[in-house]
mmCIF file of C-alpha atoms in Angstrom:
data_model
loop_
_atom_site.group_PDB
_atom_site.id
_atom_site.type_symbol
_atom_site.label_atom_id
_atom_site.label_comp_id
_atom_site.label_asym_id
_atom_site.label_seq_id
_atom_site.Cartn_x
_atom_site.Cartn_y
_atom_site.Cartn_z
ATOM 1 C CA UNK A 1 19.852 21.249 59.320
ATOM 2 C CA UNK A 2 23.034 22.036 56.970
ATOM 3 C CA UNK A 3 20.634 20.419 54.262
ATOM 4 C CA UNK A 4 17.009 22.122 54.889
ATOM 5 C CA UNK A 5 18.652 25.798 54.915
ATOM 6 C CA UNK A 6 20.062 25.780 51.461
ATOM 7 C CA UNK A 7 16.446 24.148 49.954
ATOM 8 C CA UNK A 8 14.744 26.608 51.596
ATOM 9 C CA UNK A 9 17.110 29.298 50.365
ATOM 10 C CA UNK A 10 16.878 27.534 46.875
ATOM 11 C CA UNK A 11 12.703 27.981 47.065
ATOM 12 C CA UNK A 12 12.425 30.902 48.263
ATOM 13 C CA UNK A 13 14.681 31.659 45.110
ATOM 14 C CA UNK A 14 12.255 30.439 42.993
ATOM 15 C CA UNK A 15 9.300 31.945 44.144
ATOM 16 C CA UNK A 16 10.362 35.298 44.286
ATOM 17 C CA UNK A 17 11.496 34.665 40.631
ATOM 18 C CA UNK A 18 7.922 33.322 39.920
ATOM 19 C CA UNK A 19 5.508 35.874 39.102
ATOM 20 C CA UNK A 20 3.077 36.961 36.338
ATOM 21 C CA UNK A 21 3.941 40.328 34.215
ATOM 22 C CA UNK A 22 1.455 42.348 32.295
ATOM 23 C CA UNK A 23 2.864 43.657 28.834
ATOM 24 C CA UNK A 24 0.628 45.602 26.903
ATOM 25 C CA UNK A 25 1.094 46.173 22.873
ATOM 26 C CA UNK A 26 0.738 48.518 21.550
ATOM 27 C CA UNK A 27 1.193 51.168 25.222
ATOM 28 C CA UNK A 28 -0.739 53.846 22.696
ATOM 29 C CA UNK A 29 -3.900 53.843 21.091
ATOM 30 C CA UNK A 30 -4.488 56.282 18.730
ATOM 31 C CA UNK A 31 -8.034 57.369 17.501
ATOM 32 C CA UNK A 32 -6.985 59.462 14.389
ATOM 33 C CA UNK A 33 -10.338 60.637 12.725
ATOM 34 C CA UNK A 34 -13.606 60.807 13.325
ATOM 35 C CA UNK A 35 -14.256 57.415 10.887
ATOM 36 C CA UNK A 36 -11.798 55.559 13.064
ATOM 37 C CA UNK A 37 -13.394 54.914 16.407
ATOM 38 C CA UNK A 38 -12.207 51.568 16.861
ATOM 39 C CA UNK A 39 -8.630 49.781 18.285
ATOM 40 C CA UNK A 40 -7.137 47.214 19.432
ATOM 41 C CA UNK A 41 -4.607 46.300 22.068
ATOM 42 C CA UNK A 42 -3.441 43.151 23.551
ATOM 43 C CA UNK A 43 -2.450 41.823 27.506
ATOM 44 C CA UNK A 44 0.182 39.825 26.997
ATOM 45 C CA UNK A 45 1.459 37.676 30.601
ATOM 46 C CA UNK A 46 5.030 37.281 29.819
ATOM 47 C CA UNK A 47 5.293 36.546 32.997
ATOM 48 C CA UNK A 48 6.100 32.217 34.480
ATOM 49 C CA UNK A 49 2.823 32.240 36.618
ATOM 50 C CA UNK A 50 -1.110 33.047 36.056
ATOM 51 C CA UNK A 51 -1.768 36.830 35.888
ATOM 52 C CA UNK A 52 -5.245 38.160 36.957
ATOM 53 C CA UNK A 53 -6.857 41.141 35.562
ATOM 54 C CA UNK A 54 -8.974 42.647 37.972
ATOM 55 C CA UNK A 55 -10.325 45.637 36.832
ATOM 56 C CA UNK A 56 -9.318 48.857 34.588
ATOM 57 C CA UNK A 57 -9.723 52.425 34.630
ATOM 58 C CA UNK A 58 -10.913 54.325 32.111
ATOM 59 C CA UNK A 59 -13.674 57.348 30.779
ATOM 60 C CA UNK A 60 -16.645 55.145 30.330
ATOM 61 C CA UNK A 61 -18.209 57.868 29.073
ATOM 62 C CA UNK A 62 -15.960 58.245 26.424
ATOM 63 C CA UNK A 63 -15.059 54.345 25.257
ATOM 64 C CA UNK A 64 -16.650 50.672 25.690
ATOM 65 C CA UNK A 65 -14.203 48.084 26.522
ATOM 66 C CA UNK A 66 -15.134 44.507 25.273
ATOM 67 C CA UNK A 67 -12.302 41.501 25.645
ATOM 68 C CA UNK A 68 -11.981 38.703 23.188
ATOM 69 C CA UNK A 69 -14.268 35.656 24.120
ATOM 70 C CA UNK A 70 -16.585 37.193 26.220
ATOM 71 C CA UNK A 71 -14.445 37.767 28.857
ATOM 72 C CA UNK A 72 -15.902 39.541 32.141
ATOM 73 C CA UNK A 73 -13.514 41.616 34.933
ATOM 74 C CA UNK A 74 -11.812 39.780 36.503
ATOM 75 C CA UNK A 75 -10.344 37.109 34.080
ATOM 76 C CA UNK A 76 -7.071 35.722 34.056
ATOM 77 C CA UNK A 77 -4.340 35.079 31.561
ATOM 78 C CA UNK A 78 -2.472 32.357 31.491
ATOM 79 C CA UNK A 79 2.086 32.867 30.982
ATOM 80 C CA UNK A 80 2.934 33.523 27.329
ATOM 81 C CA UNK A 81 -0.516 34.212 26.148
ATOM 82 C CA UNK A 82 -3.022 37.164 25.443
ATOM 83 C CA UNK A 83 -6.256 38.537 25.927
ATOM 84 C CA UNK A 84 -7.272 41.153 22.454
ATOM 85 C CA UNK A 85 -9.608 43.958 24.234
ATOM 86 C CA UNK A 86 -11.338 46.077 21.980
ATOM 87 C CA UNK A 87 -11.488 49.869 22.497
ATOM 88 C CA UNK A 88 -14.687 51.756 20.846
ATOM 89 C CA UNK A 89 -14.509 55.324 21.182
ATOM 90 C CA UNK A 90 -18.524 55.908 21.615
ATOM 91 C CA UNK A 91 -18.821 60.097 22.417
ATOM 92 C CA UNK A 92 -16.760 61.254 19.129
ATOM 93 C CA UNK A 93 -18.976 64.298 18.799
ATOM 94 C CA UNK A 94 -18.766 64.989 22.440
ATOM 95 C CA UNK A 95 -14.773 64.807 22.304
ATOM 96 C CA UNK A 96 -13.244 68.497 23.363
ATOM 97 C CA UNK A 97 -10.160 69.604 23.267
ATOM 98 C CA UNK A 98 -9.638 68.543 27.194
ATOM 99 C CA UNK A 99 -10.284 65.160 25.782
ATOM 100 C CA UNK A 100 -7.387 64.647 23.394
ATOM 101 C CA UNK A 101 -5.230 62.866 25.640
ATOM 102 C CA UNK A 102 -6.427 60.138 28.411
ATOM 103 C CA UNK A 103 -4.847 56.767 30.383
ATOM 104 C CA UNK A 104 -6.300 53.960 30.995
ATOM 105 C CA UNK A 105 -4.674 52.162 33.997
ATOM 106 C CA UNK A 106 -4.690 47.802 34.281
ATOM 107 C CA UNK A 107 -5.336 46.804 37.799
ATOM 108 C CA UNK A 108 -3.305 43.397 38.172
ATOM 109 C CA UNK A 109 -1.590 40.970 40.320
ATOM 110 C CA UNK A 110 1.595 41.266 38.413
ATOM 111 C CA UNK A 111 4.884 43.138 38.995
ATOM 112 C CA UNK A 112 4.105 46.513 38.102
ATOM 113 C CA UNK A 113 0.600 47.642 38.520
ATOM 114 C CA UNK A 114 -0.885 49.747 37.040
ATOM 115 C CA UNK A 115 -0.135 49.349 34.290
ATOM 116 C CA UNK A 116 -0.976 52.697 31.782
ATOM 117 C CA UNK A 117 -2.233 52.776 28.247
ATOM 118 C CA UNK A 118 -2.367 55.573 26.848
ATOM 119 C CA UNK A 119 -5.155 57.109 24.777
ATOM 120 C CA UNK A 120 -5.021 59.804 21.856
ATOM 121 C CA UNK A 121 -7.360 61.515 20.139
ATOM 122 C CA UNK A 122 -6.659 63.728 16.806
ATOM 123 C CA UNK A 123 -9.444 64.977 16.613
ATOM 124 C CA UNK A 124 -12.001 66.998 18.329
ATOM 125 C CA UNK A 125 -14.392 70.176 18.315
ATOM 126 C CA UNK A 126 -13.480 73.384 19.766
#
């Protein structure tokens, strides 16, 4: 018994320490004139275990998201690597002023979710 308690201690340790952690860069996108509609950001898993993606929120009448490969919701990343997901602002002549600012929020299994990313436009028609 004196030897079973500390292993368990010492795994349930290690699994608490285990877990996958969504890092996004950049945390802004900016769209800064009406001739740049397009950006990119990257989810990064710097976390030690496999980090699912399963779904983001966003103005989809506003943008298009479209991930590198092909890649559907939900996809996983895999620790220390990254997923590129493109941003197309589609409605730049509908953008008002109510528009200029926006979040998009990454549902995931990681430690902190969601996580934001946050949109800005510069410009816009009154």
């Amino acid at each position: 018994m004196k030897l079973i308690t500390p292993l368990f201690v010492t795994f349930i340790s290690i699994s608490v320490l285990a877990q996958p952690e969504l890092d996004i860069k950049p945390n802004r996108i900016e769209f800064e004139d009406l001739f740049n509609r397009i950006e990119h950001a990257f989810l990064i898993n710097k976390g030690d275990e496999i980090l699912t993606i399963d779904s983001i929120n966003y103005n989809d009448s506003l943008y298009i998201l479209e991930f590198e490969n092909n890649l559907t919701l939900p996809f996983t990343i895999i620790p220390d690597d990254s997923i590129r997901m493109t941003v197309f602002l589609t409605a730049f002549y509908q953008v008002s002023v109510n528009d200029t600012s926006d979040t998009m929020f990454v549902f995931n299994d990681g430690i902190e979710s969601p996580e934001p990313l946050e949109v800005r436009i510069r410009f816009f028609e009154d």
